[in-house]
Short mmCIF file of C-alpha atoms (C1' of nucleotides) in Angstrom, two decimals:
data_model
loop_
_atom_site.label_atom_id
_atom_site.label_comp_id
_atom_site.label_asym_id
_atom_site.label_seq_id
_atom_site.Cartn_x
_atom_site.Cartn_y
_atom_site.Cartn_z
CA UNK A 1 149.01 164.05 42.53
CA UNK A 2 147.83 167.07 40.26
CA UNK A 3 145.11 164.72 38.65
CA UNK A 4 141.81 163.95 40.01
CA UNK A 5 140.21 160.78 39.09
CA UNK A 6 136.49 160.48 39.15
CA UNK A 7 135.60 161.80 42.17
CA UNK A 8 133.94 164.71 41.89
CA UNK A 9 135.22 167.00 44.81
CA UNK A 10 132.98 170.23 44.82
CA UNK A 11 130.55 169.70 47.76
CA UNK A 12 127.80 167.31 46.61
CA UNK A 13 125.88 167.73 50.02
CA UNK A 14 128.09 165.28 51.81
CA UNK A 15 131.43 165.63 50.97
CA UNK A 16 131.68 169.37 51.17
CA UNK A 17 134.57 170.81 52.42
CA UNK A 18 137.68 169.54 53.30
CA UNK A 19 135.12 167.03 55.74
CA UNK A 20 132.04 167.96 56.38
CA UNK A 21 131.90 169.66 58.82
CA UNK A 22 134.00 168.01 61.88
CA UNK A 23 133.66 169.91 64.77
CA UNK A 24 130.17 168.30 64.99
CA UNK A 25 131.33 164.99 63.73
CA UNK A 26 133.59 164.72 66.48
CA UNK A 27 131.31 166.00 69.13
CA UNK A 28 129.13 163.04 67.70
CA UNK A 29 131.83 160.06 68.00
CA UNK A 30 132.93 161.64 71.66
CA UNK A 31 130.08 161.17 72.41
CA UNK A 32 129.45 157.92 71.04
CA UNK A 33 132.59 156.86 72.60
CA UNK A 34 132.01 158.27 76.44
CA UNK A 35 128.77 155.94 76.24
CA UNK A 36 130.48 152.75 76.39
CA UNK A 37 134.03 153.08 78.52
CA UNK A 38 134.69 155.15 81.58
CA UNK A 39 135.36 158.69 81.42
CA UNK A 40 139.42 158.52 81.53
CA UNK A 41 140.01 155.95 78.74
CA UNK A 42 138.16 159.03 76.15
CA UNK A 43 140.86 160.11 74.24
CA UNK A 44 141.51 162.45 71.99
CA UNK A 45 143.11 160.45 69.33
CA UNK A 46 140.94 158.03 69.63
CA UNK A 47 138.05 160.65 68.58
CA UNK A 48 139.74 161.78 65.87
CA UNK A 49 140.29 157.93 64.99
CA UNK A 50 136.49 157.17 64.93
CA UNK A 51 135.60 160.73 63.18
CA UNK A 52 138.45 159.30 60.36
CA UNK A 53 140.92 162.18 60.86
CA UNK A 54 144.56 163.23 62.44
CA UNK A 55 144.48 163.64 66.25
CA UNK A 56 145.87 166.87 64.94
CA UNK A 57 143.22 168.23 63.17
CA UNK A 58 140.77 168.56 66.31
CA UNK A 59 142.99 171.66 67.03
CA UNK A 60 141.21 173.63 64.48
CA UNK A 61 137.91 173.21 66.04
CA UNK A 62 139.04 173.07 69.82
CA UNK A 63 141.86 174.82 71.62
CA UNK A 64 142.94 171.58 74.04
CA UNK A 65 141.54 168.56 74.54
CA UNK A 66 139.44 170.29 77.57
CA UNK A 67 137.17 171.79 75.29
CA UNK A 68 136.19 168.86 73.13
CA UNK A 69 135.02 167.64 76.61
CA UNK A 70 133.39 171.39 77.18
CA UNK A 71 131.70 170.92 74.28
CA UNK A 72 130.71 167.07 75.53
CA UNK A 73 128.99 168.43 78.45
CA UNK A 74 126.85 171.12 76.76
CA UNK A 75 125.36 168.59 74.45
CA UNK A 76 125.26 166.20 77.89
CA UNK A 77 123.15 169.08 79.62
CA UNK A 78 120.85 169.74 76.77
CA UNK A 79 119.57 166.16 77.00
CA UNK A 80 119.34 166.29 80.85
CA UNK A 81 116.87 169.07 80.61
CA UNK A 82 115.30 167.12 77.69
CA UNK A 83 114.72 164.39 80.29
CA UNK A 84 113.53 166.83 83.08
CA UNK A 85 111.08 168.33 80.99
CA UNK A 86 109.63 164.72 80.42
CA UNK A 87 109.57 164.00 83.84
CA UNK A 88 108.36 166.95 84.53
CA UNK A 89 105.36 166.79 82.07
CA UNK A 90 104.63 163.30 82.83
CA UNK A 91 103.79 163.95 86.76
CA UNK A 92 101.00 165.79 88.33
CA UNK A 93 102.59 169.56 89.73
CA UNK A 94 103.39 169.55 93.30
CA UNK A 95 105.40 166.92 95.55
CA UNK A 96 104.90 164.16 93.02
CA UNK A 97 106.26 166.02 90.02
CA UNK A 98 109.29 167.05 92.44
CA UNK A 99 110.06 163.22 92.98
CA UNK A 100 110.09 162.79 89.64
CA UNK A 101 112.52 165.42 88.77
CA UNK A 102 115.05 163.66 91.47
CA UNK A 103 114.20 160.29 89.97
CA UNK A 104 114.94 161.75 86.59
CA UNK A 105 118.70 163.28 88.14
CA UNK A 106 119.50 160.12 88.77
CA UNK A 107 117.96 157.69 86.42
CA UNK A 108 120.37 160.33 83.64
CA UNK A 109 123.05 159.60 85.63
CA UNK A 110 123.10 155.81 85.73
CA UNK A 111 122.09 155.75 81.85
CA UNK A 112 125.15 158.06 81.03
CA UNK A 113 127.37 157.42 83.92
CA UNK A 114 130.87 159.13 82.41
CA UNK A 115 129.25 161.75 80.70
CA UNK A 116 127.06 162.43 83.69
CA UNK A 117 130.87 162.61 85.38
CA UNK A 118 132.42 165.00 83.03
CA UNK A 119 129.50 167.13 82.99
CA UNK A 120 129.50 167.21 86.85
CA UNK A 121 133.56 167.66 86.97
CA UNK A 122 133.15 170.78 84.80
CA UNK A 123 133.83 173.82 87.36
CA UNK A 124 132.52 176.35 84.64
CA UNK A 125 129.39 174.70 83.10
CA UNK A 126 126.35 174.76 83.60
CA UNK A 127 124.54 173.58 86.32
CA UNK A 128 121.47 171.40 86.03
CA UNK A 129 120.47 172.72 89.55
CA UNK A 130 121.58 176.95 90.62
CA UNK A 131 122.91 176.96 94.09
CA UNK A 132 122.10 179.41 96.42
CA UNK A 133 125.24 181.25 95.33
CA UNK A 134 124.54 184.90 93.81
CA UNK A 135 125.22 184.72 90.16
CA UNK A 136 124.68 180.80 89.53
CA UNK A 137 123.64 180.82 86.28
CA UNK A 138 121.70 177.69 85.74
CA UNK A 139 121.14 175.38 82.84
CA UNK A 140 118.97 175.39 79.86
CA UNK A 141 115.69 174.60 81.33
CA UNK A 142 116.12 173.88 84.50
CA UNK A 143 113.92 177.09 86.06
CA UNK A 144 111.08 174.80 85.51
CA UNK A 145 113.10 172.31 88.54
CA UNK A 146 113.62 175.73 90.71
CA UNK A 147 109.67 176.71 89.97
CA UNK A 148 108.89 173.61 91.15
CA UNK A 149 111.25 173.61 94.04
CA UNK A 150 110.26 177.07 95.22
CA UNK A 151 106.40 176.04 94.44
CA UNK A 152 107.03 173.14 97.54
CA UNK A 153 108.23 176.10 100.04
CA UNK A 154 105.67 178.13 98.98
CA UNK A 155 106.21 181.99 97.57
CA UNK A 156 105.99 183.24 100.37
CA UNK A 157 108.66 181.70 102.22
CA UNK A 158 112.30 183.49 102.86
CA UNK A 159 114.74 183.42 99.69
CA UNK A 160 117.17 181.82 101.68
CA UNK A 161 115.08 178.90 103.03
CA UNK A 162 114.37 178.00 99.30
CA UNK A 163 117.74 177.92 97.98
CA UNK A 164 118.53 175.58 101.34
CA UNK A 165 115.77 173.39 99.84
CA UNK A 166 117.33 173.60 96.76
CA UNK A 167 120.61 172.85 97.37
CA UNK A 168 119.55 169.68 100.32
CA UNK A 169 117.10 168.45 97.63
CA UNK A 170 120.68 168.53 95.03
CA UNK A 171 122.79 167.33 97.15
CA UNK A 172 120.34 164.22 98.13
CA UNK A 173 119.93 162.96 94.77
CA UNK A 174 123.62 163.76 93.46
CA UNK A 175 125.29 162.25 96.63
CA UNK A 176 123.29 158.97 95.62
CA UNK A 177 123.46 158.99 91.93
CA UNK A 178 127.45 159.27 92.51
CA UNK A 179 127.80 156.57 95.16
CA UNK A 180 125.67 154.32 92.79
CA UNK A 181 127.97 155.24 90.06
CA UNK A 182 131.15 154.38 92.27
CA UNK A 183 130.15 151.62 93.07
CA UNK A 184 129.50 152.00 96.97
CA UNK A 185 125.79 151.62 96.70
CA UNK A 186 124.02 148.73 94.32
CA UNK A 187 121.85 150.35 91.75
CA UNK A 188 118.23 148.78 93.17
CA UNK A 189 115.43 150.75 92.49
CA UNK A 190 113.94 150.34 95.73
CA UNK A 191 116.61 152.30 97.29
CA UNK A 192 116.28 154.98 95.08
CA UNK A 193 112.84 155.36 95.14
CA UNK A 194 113.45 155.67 99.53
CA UNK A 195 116.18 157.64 99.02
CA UNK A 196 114.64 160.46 96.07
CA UNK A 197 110.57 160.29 98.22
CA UNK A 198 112.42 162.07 101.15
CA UNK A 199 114.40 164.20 99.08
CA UNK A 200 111.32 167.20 100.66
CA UNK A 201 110.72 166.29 104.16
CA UNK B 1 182.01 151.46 92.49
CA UNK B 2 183.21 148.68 94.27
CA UNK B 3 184.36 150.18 97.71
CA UNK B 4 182.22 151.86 100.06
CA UNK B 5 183.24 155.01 100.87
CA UNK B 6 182.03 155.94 104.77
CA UNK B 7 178.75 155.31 105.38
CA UNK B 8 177.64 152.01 106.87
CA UNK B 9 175.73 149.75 104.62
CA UNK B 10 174.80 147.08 107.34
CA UNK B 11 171.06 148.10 107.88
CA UNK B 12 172.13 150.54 110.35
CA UNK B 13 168.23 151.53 111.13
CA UNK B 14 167.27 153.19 108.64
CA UNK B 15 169.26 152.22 105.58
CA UNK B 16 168.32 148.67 106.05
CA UNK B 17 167.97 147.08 103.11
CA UNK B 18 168.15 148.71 99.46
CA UNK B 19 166.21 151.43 100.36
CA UNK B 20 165.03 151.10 103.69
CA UNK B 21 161.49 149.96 103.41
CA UNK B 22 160.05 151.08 99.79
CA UNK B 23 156.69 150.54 100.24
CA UNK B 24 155.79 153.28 103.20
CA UNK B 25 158.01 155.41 101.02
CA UNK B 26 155.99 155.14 98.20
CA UNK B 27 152.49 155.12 99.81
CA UNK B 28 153.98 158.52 101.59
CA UNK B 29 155.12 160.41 99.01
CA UNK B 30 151.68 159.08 97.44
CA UNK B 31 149.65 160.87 99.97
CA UNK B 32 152.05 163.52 99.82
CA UNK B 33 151.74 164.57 95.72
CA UNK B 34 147.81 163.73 96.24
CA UNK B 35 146.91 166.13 98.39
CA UNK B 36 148.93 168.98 96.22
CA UNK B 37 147.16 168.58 92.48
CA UNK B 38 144.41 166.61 91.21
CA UNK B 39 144.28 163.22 91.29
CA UNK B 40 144.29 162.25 87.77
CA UNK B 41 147.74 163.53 87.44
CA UNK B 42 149.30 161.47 90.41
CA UNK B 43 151.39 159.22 87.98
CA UNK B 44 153.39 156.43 88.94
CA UNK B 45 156.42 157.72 87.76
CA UNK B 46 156.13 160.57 90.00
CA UNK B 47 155.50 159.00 92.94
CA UNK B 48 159.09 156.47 92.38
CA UNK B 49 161.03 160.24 91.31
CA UNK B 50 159.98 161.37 95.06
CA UNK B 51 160.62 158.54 96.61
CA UNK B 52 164.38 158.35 94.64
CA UNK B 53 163.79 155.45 92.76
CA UNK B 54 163.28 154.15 89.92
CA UNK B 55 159.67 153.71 88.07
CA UNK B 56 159.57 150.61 87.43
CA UNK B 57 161.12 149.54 91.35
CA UNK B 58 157.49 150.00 91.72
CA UNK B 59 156.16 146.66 90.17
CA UNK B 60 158.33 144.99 93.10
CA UNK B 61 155.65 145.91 95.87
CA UNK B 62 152.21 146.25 93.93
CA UNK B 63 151.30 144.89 90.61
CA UNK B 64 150.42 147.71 89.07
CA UNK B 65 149.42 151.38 89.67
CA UNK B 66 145.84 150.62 90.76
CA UNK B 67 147.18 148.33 93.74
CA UNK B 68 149.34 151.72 95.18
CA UNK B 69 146.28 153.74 95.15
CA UNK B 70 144.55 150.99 96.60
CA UNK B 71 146.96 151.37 99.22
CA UNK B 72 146.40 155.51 99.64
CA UNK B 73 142.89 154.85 99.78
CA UNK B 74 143.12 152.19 102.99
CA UNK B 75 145.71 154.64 104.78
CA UNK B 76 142.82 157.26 103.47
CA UNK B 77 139.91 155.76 105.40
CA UNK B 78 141.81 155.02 108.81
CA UNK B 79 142.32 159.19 108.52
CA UNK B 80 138.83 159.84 107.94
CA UNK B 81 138.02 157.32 110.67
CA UNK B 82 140.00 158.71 113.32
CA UNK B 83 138.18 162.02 112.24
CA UNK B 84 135.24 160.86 112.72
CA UNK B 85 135.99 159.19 116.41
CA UNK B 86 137.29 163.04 117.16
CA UNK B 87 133.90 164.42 115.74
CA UNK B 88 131.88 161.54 117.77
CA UNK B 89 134.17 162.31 120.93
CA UNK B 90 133.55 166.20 120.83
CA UNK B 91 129.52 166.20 121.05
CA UNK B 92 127.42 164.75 123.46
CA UNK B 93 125.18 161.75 121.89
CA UNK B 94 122.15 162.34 120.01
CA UNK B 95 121.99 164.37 117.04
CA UNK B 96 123.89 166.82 117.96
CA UNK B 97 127.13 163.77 117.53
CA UNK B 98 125.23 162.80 114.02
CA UNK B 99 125.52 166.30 112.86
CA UNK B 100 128.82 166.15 113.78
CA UNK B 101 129.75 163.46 112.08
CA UNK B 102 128.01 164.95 108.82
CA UNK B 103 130.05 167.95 108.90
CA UNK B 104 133.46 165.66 109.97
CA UNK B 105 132.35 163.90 106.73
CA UNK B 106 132.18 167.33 104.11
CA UNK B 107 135.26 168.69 106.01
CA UNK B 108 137.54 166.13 105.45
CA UNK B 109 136.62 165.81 102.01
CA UNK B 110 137.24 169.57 101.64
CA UNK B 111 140.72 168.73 103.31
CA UNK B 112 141.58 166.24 101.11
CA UNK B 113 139.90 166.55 97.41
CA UNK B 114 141.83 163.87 95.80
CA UNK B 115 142.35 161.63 98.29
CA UNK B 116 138.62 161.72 99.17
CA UNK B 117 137.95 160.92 95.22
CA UNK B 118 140.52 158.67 95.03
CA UNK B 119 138.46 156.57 98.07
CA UNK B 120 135.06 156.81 97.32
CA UNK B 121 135.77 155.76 93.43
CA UNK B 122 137.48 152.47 94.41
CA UNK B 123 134.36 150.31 94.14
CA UNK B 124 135.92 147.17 96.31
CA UNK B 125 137.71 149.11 98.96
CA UNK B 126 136.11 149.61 102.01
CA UNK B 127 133.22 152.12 102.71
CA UNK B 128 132.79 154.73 104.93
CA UNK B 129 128.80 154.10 105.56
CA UNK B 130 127.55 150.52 104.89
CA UNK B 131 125.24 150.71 102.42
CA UNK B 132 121.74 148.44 102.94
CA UNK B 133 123.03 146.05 100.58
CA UNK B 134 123.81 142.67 102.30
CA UNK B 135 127.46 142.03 102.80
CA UNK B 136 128.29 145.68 102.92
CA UNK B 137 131.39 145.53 104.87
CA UNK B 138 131.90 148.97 106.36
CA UNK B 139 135.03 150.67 106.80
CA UNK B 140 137.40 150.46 110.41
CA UNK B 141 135.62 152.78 112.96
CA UNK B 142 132.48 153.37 111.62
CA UNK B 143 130.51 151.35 113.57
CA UNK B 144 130.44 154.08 115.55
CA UNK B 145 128.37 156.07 112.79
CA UNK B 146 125.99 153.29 112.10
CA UNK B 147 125.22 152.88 115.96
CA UNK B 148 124.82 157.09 116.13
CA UNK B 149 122.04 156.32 112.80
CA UNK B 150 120.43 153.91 114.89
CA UNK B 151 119.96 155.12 117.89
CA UNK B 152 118.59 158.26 116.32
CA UNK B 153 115.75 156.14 114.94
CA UNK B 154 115.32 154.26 117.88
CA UNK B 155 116.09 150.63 118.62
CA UNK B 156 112.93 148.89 117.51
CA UNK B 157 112.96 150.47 114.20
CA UNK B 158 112.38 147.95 111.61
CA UNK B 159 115.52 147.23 109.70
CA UNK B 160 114.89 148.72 106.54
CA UNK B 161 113.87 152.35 107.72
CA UNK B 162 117.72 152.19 109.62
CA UNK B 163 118.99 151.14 106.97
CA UNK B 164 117.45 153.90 104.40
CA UNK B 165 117.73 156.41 106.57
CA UNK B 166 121.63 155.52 106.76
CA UNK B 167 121.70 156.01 103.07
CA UNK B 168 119.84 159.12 102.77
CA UNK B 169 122.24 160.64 105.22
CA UNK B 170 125.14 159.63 103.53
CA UNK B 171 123.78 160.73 100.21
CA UNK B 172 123.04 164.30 101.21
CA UNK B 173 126.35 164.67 103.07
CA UNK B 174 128.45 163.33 99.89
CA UNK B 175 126.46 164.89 97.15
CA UNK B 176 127.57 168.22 98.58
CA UNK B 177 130.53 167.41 99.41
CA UNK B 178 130.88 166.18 95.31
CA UNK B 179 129.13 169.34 94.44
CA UNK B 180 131.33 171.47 96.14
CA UNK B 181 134.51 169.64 94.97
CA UNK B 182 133.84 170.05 91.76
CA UNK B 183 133.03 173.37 91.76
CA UNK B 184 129.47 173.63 91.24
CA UNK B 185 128.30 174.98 94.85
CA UNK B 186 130.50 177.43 97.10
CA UNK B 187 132.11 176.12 100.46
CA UNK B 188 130.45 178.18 102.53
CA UNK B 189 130.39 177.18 106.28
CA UNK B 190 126.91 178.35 106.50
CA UNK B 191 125.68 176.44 103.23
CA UNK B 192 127.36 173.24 104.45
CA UNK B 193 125.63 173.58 108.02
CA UNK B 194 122.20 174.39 106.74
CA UNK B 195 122.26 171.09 104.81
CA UNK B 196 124.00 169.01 107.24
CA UNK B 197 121.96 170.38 110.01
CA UNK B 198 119.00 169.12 108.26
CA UNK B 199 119.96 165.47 107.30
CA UNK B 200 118.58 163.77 109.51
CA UNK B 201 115.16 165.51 109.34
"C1'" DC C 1 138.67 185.24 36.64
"C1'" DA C 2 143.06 184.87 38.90
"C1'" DA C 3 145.74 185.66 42.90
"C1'" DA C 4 146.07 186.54 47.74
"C1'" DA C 5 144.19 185.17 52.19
"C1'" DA C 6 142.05 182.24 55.29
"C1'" DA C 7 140.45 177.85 56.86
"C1'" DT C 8 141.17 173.16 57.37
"C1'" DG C 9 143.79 168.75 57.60
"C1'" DT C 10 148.37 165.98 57.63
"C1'" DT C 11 153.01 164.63 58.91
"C1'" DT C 12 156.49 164.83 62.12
"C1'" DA C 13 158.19 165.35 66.59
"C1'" DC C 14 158.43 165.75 71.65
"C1'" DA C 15 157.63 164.72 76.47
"C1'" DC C 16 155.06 162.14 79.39
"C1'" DC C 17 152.62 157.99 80.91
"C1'" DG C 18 151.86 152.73 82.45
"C1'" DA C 19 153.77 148.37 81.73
"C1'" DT C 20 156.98 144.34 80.40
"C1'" DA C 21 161.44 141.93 79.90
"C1'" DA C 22 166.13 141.39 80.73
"C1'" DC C 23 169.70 142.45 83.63
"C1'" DA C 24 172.26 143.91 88.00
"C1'" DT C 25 172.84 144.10 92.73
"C1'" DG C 26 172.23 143.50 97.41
"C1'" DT C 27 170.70 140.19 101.38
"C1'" DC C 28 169.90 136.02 103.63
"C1'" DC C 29 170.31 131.07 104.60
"C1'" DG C 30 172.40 126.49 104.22
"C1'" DC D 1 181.50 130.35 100.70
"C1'" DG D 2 177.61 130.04 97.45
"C1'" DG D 3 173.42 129.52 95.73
"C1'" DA D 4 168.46 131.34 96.23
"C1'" DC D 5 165.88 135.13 96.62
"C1'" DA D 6 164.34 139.87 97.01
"C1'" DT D 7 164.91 144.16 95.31
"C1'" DG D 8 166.16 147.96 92.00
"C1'" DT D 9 167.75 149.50 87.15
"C1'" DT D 10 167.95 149.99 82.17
"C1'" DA D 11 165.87 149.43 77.70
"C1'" DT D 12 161.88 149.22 75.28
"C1'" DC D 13 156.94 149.31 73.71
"C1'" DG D 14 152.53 151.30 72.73
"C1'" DG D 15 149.69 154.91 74.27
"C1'" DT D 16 148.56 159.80 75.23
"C1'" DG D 17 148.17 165.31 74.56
"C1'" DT D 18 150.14 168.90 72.05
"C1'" DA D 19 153.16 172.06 69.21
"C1'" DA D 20 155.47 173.22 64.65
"C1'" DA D 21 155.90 172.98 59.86
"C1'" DC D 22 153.80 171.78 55.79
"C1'" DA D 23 149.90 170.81 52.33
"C1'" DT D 24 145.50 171.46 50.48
"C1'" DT D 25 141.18 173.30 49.87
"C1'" DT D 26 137.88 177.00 50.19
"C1'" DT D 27 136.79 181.83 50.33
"C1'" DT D 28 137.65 186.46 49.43
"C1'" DT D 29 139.19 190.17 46.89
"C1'" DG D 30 141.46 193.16 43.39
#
DNA sequence: CAAAAAATGTTTACACCGATAACATGTCCG
DNA sequence: CGGACATGTTATCGGTGTAAACATTTTTTG
């Protein structure tokens, strides 16, 4: 067809470009999409399907289908430390504010259970807490969670007694946000709230 | 082919049959792929190819692919209970045999990354720690565990401090072993022992 | 401004997957 | 023997991720 119609097709703020720009649109429907199935029934076509495009065309904005997902769990982490920072604000410093921060960890997880996954089964992401590893780099605003964490110790304790804490206080409130999630433990509040109050003792 | 060359073809055994008991075979070379490769990509069709048959000869022994894993994840648990009996055996009572247990617990999952996923994200099958939930049934030998949990807090505890401290244990000692499956906390010995060490604090 | 270059999207194709239906074969029991 | 049944196979379907070749649009450049 050499003809065009009506439509105007020079970029009239929404209909620039060959699309608009995908790349984001797709990040948008994935994660649209990973809010209301489990994590292993997101596929790629199916993206490209809601973002009203050829499976193929995701290839010019992501290598594989791996970094569609990549990009999934940046956007997933960003609104983790959204919700830490409002947990954080919304609780008086000191042991209180701490429980909050594990209530928060798993409260995210149970609202966004397959993104929560994805962003957990990425080996190269970020990480909403740093383990005591040398070089964990640490997500977006999560020093405020290890400020917090090393503020319970107190500064003057040894480096490697804090990053313990750290990494019990983690492993606390992801072991029970994941055994809610599969299913092993029944999502009552009550046990939570046992479970995340002795995440310090 | 109508004749039969030389080998017997009355169920001399271990021929019995058409195959000789499909089934085991299957649930063996199961256990076998899953512990080389991640457990997504254990397919069906891979599983009948190393067993030498065909895919679909599957369907004649469980309805579909969900039912064989269901099947890895049973013969999963009776491993990880007979490691935890040798944990339980090899430390004299008290909490020296709970840490035990706690370490029995990150160790085999280390051993066994997708088989250990495969188990504790098959919401009906049975559970390694009964959860405080009513009903929870509680996998083969680990009464054991539940007695060790109990006797650390004493007989006369009231129910629900058992019971939450049972959870809280078996959070901390799964959430690290999660974390360190998928990559986002190192296996060190000394990491895993600083947090087990300290679960039942 | 026109033509070359780059970016973006589509169609086609392939290999794999889980699952169903129809068919073939072996085994057992009357 | 001969049917009844259990077991395994082939053919096929719709689904997936991905690569190759092609088309179109935007940008850049002479």
């Amino acid at each position: 067809m050499s003809e065009k119609d009506n439509t105007v097709n020079i970029h009239s703020e929404k209909n620039r470009y060959h699309h608009g720009d995908l790349r984001s649109a797709l990040i948008e429907e994935g994660l649209k999409l990973i809010d209301t199935g489990p994590a292993d029934a997101l596929s790629l076509r199916e993206i490209a399907r809601n973002a009203g495009v050829s499976a193929t065309a995701v290839y010019r904005h992501f290598p594989d289908k791996a970094a569609l997902l990549g990009a999934l769990c940046l956007e997933g982490h960003a609104r983790m430390a959204k919700a830490f920072e409002a947990a954080m604000a919304s609780a008086s410093p000191g042991v209180e504010a701490f429980n909050a921060m594990g209530r928060a960890y798993v409260t995210f997880a149970l609202a966004h259970p397959s993104l929560f996954r994805l962003m957990m089964a990425q080996p190269d992401g970020p990480v909403p807490v740093p383990p005591p590893s040398p070089g964990g780099g640490g997500s977006d605003g999560m020093q405020i969670l290890v400020n917090a964490i090393d503020g319970l110790f107190g500064p003057d304790a040894p480096a490697h007694v804090r990053e313990a804490g750290r990494l019990r206080a983690w492993s606390l409130v992801h072991g029970l946000a994941m055994l809610i999630l599969d299913g092993q433990v029944p999502a009552e509040p009550a046990l939570i709230d046992a479970v995340v109050d002795a995440s310090v003792l």
